[in-house]
Amino acid sequence: MQIGIVGLGRMGGNIGRRLMRGGHKCVVYDHNPQATEALANEGATGAKDLGDLVAKLTAPRVVWLMLPAGKITEDTLDDLRKLLGKDDVVIDGGNTFYKDDIRRAAQLREQGLHYVDVGTSGGIWGLERGYCMMIGGEDDVVRRIDPVLSVLAPGRGDIPATPDRDGRDPRVEKGYMHVGPVGSGHFVKMVHNGIEYGLMQAYAEGFHILEHKDMAELPEDQRYRIDLADVAEVWRRGSVVSSWLLDLTAGALAQDSSLQHFSTEVADSGEGRWTIEAAIEEAVPAQVLSAALYTRFRSRDIEAFPERMLSAMRFGFGGHKEFPVK
């Protein structure tokens, strides 16, 4: 299948590479010509601008946007609307706010264009591990792009089957899910990222308690000098709190148990805020997720070990580089 990809950053470039490995033909464009050239040297067809990208795609076209949420995605979509034709499909694989998806899909529908939102999780590891995807859009359009989705997805792997799933959508067990209409994919990914904030915060606070057990204020016989890297490693192996985030934490602690080379200022990229806004709209209590978000706000004013651990995890799964330690 032929597909256009706009945005070749940490995830967009690897999405193109994984698709090419799966036999798909990619036409690629990035505002940075070097990023376009890099993918072209690996077998993609490079485009000099959006017009060139559209011209090199065969109708009905499929264009995947992998851009930061906000103005750059909005502007790119406005430009594409002037170039695409009836029955073409635009996929937004970034972390767009789901209400923006609903509005954009309605605008494109007036031109006979289709819009699919794909909440994409996998970070910088997706090239090898695959991408977990949560998809919103029309049934027939999602089916049309299934060859792309199935290649990007992780597949069943060696994860044991869940009992009593007979008769359910088999795509889910392969790592991708058609959630429902436009916006629903990004809504589920939004909540996924809100949960991610809470999980990361729980690890960071727990390890902070372990790290402080050697403090002078405690009675001497209650002080323990605990090897945090070894704790993370042993928890990876059979513990009920094992996870990929813990794997990344163990790797960071093995390199430097103080995490001094990580910043204590932790960014929030939008999805955590949107999750809390949704909880307020629905009158659903979300104390843990709210506290995790507020901790990221707090990190801009104080420096502490838990924030360095959050920064280490963000770098581990997504290559996010926080501000340098002052």
Coordinates of C-alpha atoms in Angstrom, one line a residue:
M1 CA 0.0 0.0 0.0
Q2 CA 1.2 3.5 -0.7
I3 CA 1.0 6.1 2.1
G4 CA 2.2 9.7 2.6
I5 CA 3.9 10.6 5.9
V6 CA 4.2 14.2 7.0
G7 CA 6.5 14.8 10.0
L8 CA 9.6 12.6 10.4
G9 CA 10.6 13.3 14.0
R10 CA 11.2 10.7 16.7
M11 CA 8.1 8.7 15.9
G12 CA 7.2 9.8 12.3
G13 CA 10.5 8.7 10.8
N14 CA 10.3 5.3 12.5
I15 CA 6.7 4.8 11.5
G16 CA 7.9 5.2 7.9
R17 CA 10.7 2.7 8.5
R18 CA 8.5 0.1 10.0
L19 CA 6.0 0.5 7.1
M20 CA 8.8 0.1 4.5
R21 CA 10.0 -3.0 6.3
G22 CA 6.5 -4.4 6.0
G23 CA 6.5 -3.8 2.2
H24 CA 4.6 -0.5 2.0
K25 CA 5.6 2.4 -0.2
C26 CA 6.1 5.7 1.6
V27 CA 6.2 9.2 0.3
V28 CA 7.6 11.4 3.0
Y29 CA 8.0 15.1 3.8
D30 CA 9.4 17.1 6.7
H31 CA 10.1 20.8 7.0
N32 CA 13.7 19.7 7.7
P33 CA 15.1 18.6 4.3
Q34 CA 17.7 16.4 6.1
A35 CA 14.9 14.3 7.7
T36 CA 13.3 13.8 4.4
E37 CA 16.6 12.9 2.7
A38 CA 17.4 10.4 5.5
L39 CA 14.2 8.4 4.8
A40 CA 14.6 8.7 1.1
N41 CA 18.1 7.2 1.4
E42 CA 16.4 4.2 3.1
G43 CA 13.9 3.6 0.3
A44 CA 11.1 6.1 0.7
T45 CA 10.2 8.6 -2.0
G46 CA 11.1 12.1 -0.7
A47 CA 8.9 15.2 -1.3
K48 CA 10.0 18.8 -1.4
D49 CA 6.7 20.1 0.0
L50 CA 3.1 19.1 0.6
G51 CA 2.1 19.7 -3.0
D52 CA 4.9 17.5 -4.2
L53 CA 3.9 14.8 -1.7
V54 CA 0.2 14.8 -2.8
A55 CA 1.3 14.8 -6.5
K56 CA 3.4 11.6 -5.9
L57 CA 0.5 9.7 -4.3
T58 CA -2.0 7.8 -6.3
A59 CA -5.7 8.5 -5.6
P60 CA -7.5 7.7 -3.4
R61 CA -4.6 9.0 -1.2
V62 CA -3.8 8.3 2.4
V63 CA -1.7 10.8 4.3
W64 CA -0.5 10.2 7.8
L65 CA 0.3 13.3 9.9
M66 CA 2.8 12.8 12.7
L67 CA 3.2 16.3 14.1
P68 CA 3.0 18.1 17.5
A69 CA -0.6 18.9 18.6
G70 CA -1.7 22.5 18.0
K71 CA -1.0 25.1 15.4
I72 CA 1.5 23.1 13.2
T73 CA -1.0 20.3 12.7
E74 CA -3.9 22.8 12.1
D75 CA -1.9 24.7 9.5
T76 CA -0.7 21.6 7.8
L77 CA -4.2 20.2 7.6
D78 CA -5.5 23.5 6.2
D79 CA -2.8 23.3 3.4
L80 CA -3.6 19.7 2.7
R81 CA -7.3 20.4 2.3
K82 CA -6.5 22.6 -0.7
L83 CA -4.5 19.8 -2.3
L84 CA -6.4 16.5 -1.6
G85 CA -9.3 15.2 -3.6
K86 CA -12.6 13.3 -2.9
D87 CA -12.3 10.1 -0.9
D88 CA -8.7 10.8 0.2
V89 CA -7.9 10.0 3.8
V90 CA -6.1 12.0 6.4
I91 CA -4.7 10.2 9.5
D92 CA -3.6 12.2 12.5
G93 CA -1.3 10.0 14.6
G94 CA -0.1 12.7 17.0
N95 CA -1.5 13.6 20.4
T96 CA -4.3 15.9 19.2
F97 CA -7.1 17.0 21.5
Y98 CA -10.1 14.8 20.6
K99 CA -12.5 17.8 20.3
D100 CA -10.3 19.2 17.6
D101 CA -10.6 15.9 15.7
I102 CA -14.4 16.2 15.7
R103 CA -14.2 19.7 14.3
R104 CA -11.6 18.9 11.7
A105 CA -13.4 15.8 10.5
A106 CA -16.6 17.8 9.9
Q107 CA -14.7 20.3 7.9
L108 CA -13.0 17.7 5.7
R109 CA -16.3 15.8 5.3
E110 CA -17.7 18.9 3.4
Q111 CA -15.0 18.2 0.8
G112 CA -15.6 14.5 0.6
L113 CA -12.4 13.8 2.6
H114 CA -12.1 11.3 5.4
Y115 CA -10.4 11.8 8.7
V116 CA -9.0 9.1 11.1
D117 CA -7.5 9.8 14.5
V118 CA -4.9 7.3 15.7
G119 CA -3.7 7.6 19.3
T120 CA -0.2 6.1 19.0
S121 CA 1.9 4.7 21.9
G122 CA 5.3 3.3 21.5
G123 CA 7.7 6.2 21.6
I124 CA 11.2 5.8 20.2
W125 CA 11.0 2.0 20.6
G126 CA 8.1 1.6 18.2
L127 CA 10.3 0.7 15.2
E128 CA 11.2 -2.6 16.8
R129 CA 8.4 -3.2 19.3
G130 CA 5.5 -1.9 17.2
Y131 CA 3.0 0.7 18.1
C132 CA -0.1 0.3 20.3
M133 CA -2.9 2.2 18.5
M134 CA -6.3 3.5 19.4
I135 CA -8.3 4.5 16.4
G136 CA -11.3 6.7 15.7
G137 CA -13.1 6.9 12.4
E138 CA -15.6 5.5 10.0
D139 CA -15.7 1.7 9.8
D140 CA -15.1 1.4 6.1
V141 CA -12.2 3.9 6.2
V142 CA -10.5 2.2 9.1
R143 CA -10.8 -1.1 7.2
R144 CA -9.3 0.5 4.2
I145 CA -6.1 1.5 6.1
D146 CA -5.9 -1.8 8.0
P147 CA -2.9 -3.0 6.0
V148 CA -1.0 0.0 7.4
L149 CA -2.3 -0.4 10.9
S150 CA -1.6 -4.2 11.0
V151 CA 2.1 -3.6 10.1
L152 CA 2.6 -0.9 12.6
A153 CA 1.0 -2.8 15.5
P154 CA 3.2 -5.0 17.7
G155 CA 1.3 -8.2 16.9
R156 CA 0.4 -10.9 19.5
G157 CA 4.0 -11.6 20.5
D158 CA 4.4 -13.9 23.4
I159 CA 1.8 -12.3 25.7
P160 CA -0.6 -15.0 27.0
A161 CA -4.1 -14.9 25.7
T162 CA -6.7 -13.4 28.0
P163 CA -9.4 -15.9 29.0
D164 CA -13.0 -15.5 27.8
R165 CA -12.2 -13.2 24.9
D166 CA -13.8 -15.5 22.3
G167 CA -15.8 -13.6 19.7
R168 CA -14.2 -10.2 20.3
D169 CA -12.3 -8.1 17.8
P170 CA -9.1 -10.0 17.0
R171 CA -7.2 -6.8 16.1
V172 CA -7.1 -5.8 19.8
E173 CA -4.9 -8.8 20.7
K174 CA -2.5 -7.6 18.0
G175 CA -2.1 -4.2 19.6
Y176 CA -4.6 -2.0 17.8
M177 CA -8.2 -1.1 18.4
H178 CA -11.0 0.6 16.4
V179 CA -12.5 2.4 19.4
G180 CA -15.4 4.2 17.6
P181 CA -16.2 7.4 15.7
V182 CA -13.8 10.2 15.0
G183 CA -12.2 11.6 18.2
S184 CA -12.6 8.4 20.2
G185 CA -9.1 7.1 19.4
H186 CA -7.4 10.2 20.7
F187 CA -9.8 10.4 23.7
V188 CA -8.6 6.9 24.8
K189 CA -5.0 7.8 24.1
M190 CA -5.5 11.0 26.2
V191 CA -6.7 9.0 29.2
H192 CA -3.8 6.5 28.6
N193 CA -1.4 9.3 29.0
G194 CA -3.1 10.6 32.1
I195 CA -2.8 7.1 33.6
E196 CA 0.9 7.2 32.5
Y197 CA 1.4 10.3 34.6
G198 CA -0.1 8.5 37.7
L199 CA 2.0 5.4 37.2
M200 CA 5.2 7.3 36.7
Q201 CA 4.5 9.4 39.8
A202 CA 3.8 6.3 41.9
Y203 CA 7.2 4.8 41.0
A204 CA 9.0 8.1 41.6
E205 CA 7.5 8.6 45.0
G206 CA 8.1 5.0 46.0
F207 CA 11.8 5.2 45.1
H208 CA 12.1 8.5 46.8
I209 CA 11.0 6.8 50.1
L210 CA 13.6 4.1 49.5
E211 CA 16.3 6.7 48.7
H212 CA 15.6 8.6 52.0
K213 CA 15.8 5.6 54.3
D214 CA 19.4 6.4 55.0
M215 CA 18.7 10.0 56.2
A216 CA 20.5 11.2 59.4
E217 CA 17.2 12.2 61.0
L218 CA 16.2 8.5 61.5
P219 CA 17.3 6.4 64.4
E220 CA 20.5 4.7 63.4
D221 CA 19.1 1.2 63.7
Q222 CA 16.3 2.1 61.2
R223 CA 18.6 3.5 58.5
Y224 CA 19.1 1.3 55.4
R225 CA 21.3 2.1 52.5
I226 CA 19.3 0.6 49.7
D227 CA 20.6 -0.1 46.3
L228 CA 17.9 1.5 44.1
A229 CA 19.1 -0.1 40.9
D230 CA 18.9 -3.5 42.4
V231 CA 15.5 -2.9 43.8
A232 CA 14.2 -1.9 40.4
E233 CA 15.9 -4.9 38.8
V234 CA 14.4 -7.4 41.3
W235 CA 10.9 -5.8 41.0
R236 CA 11.1 -6.4 37.2
R237 CA 11.3 -10.1 37.8
G238 CA 7.9 -11.5 38.9
S239 CA 6.7 -8.5 41.0
V240 CA 3.1 -7.3 40.6
V241 CA 4.5 -3.8 40.0
S242 CA 6.6 -4.9 37.0
S243 CA 6.1 -2.9 33.8
W244 CA 7.9 -1.3 30.9
L245 CA 8.2 1.9 32.9
L246 CA 10.0 0.0 35.6
D247 CA 12.2 -1.6 32.9
L248 CA 13.2 1.9 31.8
T249 CA 13.7 3.0 35.4
A250 CA 16.0 0.1 36.1
G251 CA 18.1 1.0 33.1
A252 CA 18.4 4.6 34.2
L253 CA 19.3 3.7 37.8
A254 CA 21.9 1.1 36.6
Q255 CA 23.7 3.9 34.8
D256 CA 23.5 6.4 37.6
S257 CA 21.6 5.7 40.8
S258 CA 21.5 9.4 41.7
L259 CA 20.0 10.3 38.3
Q260 CA 22.0 13.5 38.5
H261 CA 22.3 13.9 34.8
F262 CA 18.5 14.2 34.5
S263 CA 16.5 17.4 35.0
T264 CA 14.2 18.0 37.9
E265 CA 11.9 20.1 35.7
V266 CA 9.3 17.7 34.2
A267 CA 7.1 18.9 31.3
D268 CA 3.5 18.1 30.8
S269 CA 2.7 17.7 27.2
G270 CA -1.1 18.4 27.3
E271 CA -2.7 15.0 27.6
G272 CA -2.6 15.0 31.4
R273 CA -4.4 18.4 31.5
W274 CA -7.0 17.2 29.0
T275 CA -7.6 14.1 31.0
I276 CA -8.4 16.1 34.1
E277 CA -10.6 18.4 32.1
A278 CA -12.6 15.4 30.9
A279 CA -12.9 14.1 34.4
I280 CA -14.3 17.5 35.5
E281 CA -16.8 17.5 32.6
E282 CA -17.9 14.0 33.5
A283 CA -17.9 14.6 37.3
V284 CA -15.5 11.6 37.7
P285 CA -13.1 11.8 40.6
A286 CA -9.4 11.5 39.5
Q287 CA -7.4 12.3 42.6
V288 CA -4.3 10.3 41.7
L289 CA -4.1 11.6 38.1
S290 CA -4.7 15.2 39.3
A291 CA -2.0 15.0 41.9
A292 CA 0.5 13.6 39.3
L293 CA -0.3 16.5 37.0
Y294 CA 0.2 19.1 39.8
T295 CA 3.5 17.5 40.7
R296 CA 4.8 18.3 37.2
F297 CA 3.7 21.9 37.8
R298 CA 5.6 21.8 41.1
S299 CA 8.7 20.5 39.5
R300 CA 9.3 23.9 37.9
D301 CA 9.9 25.5 41.2
I302 CA 11.8 22.9 43.3
E303 CA 14.4 20.2 42.6
A304 CA 14.0 16.7 44.0
F305 CA 14.9 13.1 43.3
P306 CA 11.4 12.0 42.2
E307 CA 11.3 14.6 39.4
R308 CA 14.7 13.4 38.1
M309 CA 13.2 9.9 38.0
L310 CA 10.2 11.2 36.0
S311 CA 12.6 12.9 33.6
A312 CA 14.5 9.6 33.3
M313 CA 11.4 7.7 32.4
R314 CA 10.2 10.3 29.9
F315 CA 13.6 10.1 28.2
G316 CA 13.6 6.3 28.3
F317 CA 10.3 5.8 26.4
G318 CA 10.0 8.9 24.3
G319 CA 13.4 10.5 24.0
H320 CA 12.0 13.6 25.7
K321 CA 14.9 15.8 26.8
E322 CA 13.9 18.0 29.8
F323 CA 15.6 21.3 30.5
P324 CA 19.3 20.9 31.6
V325 CA 20.0 20.7 35.3
K326 CA 20.9 24.2 36.5

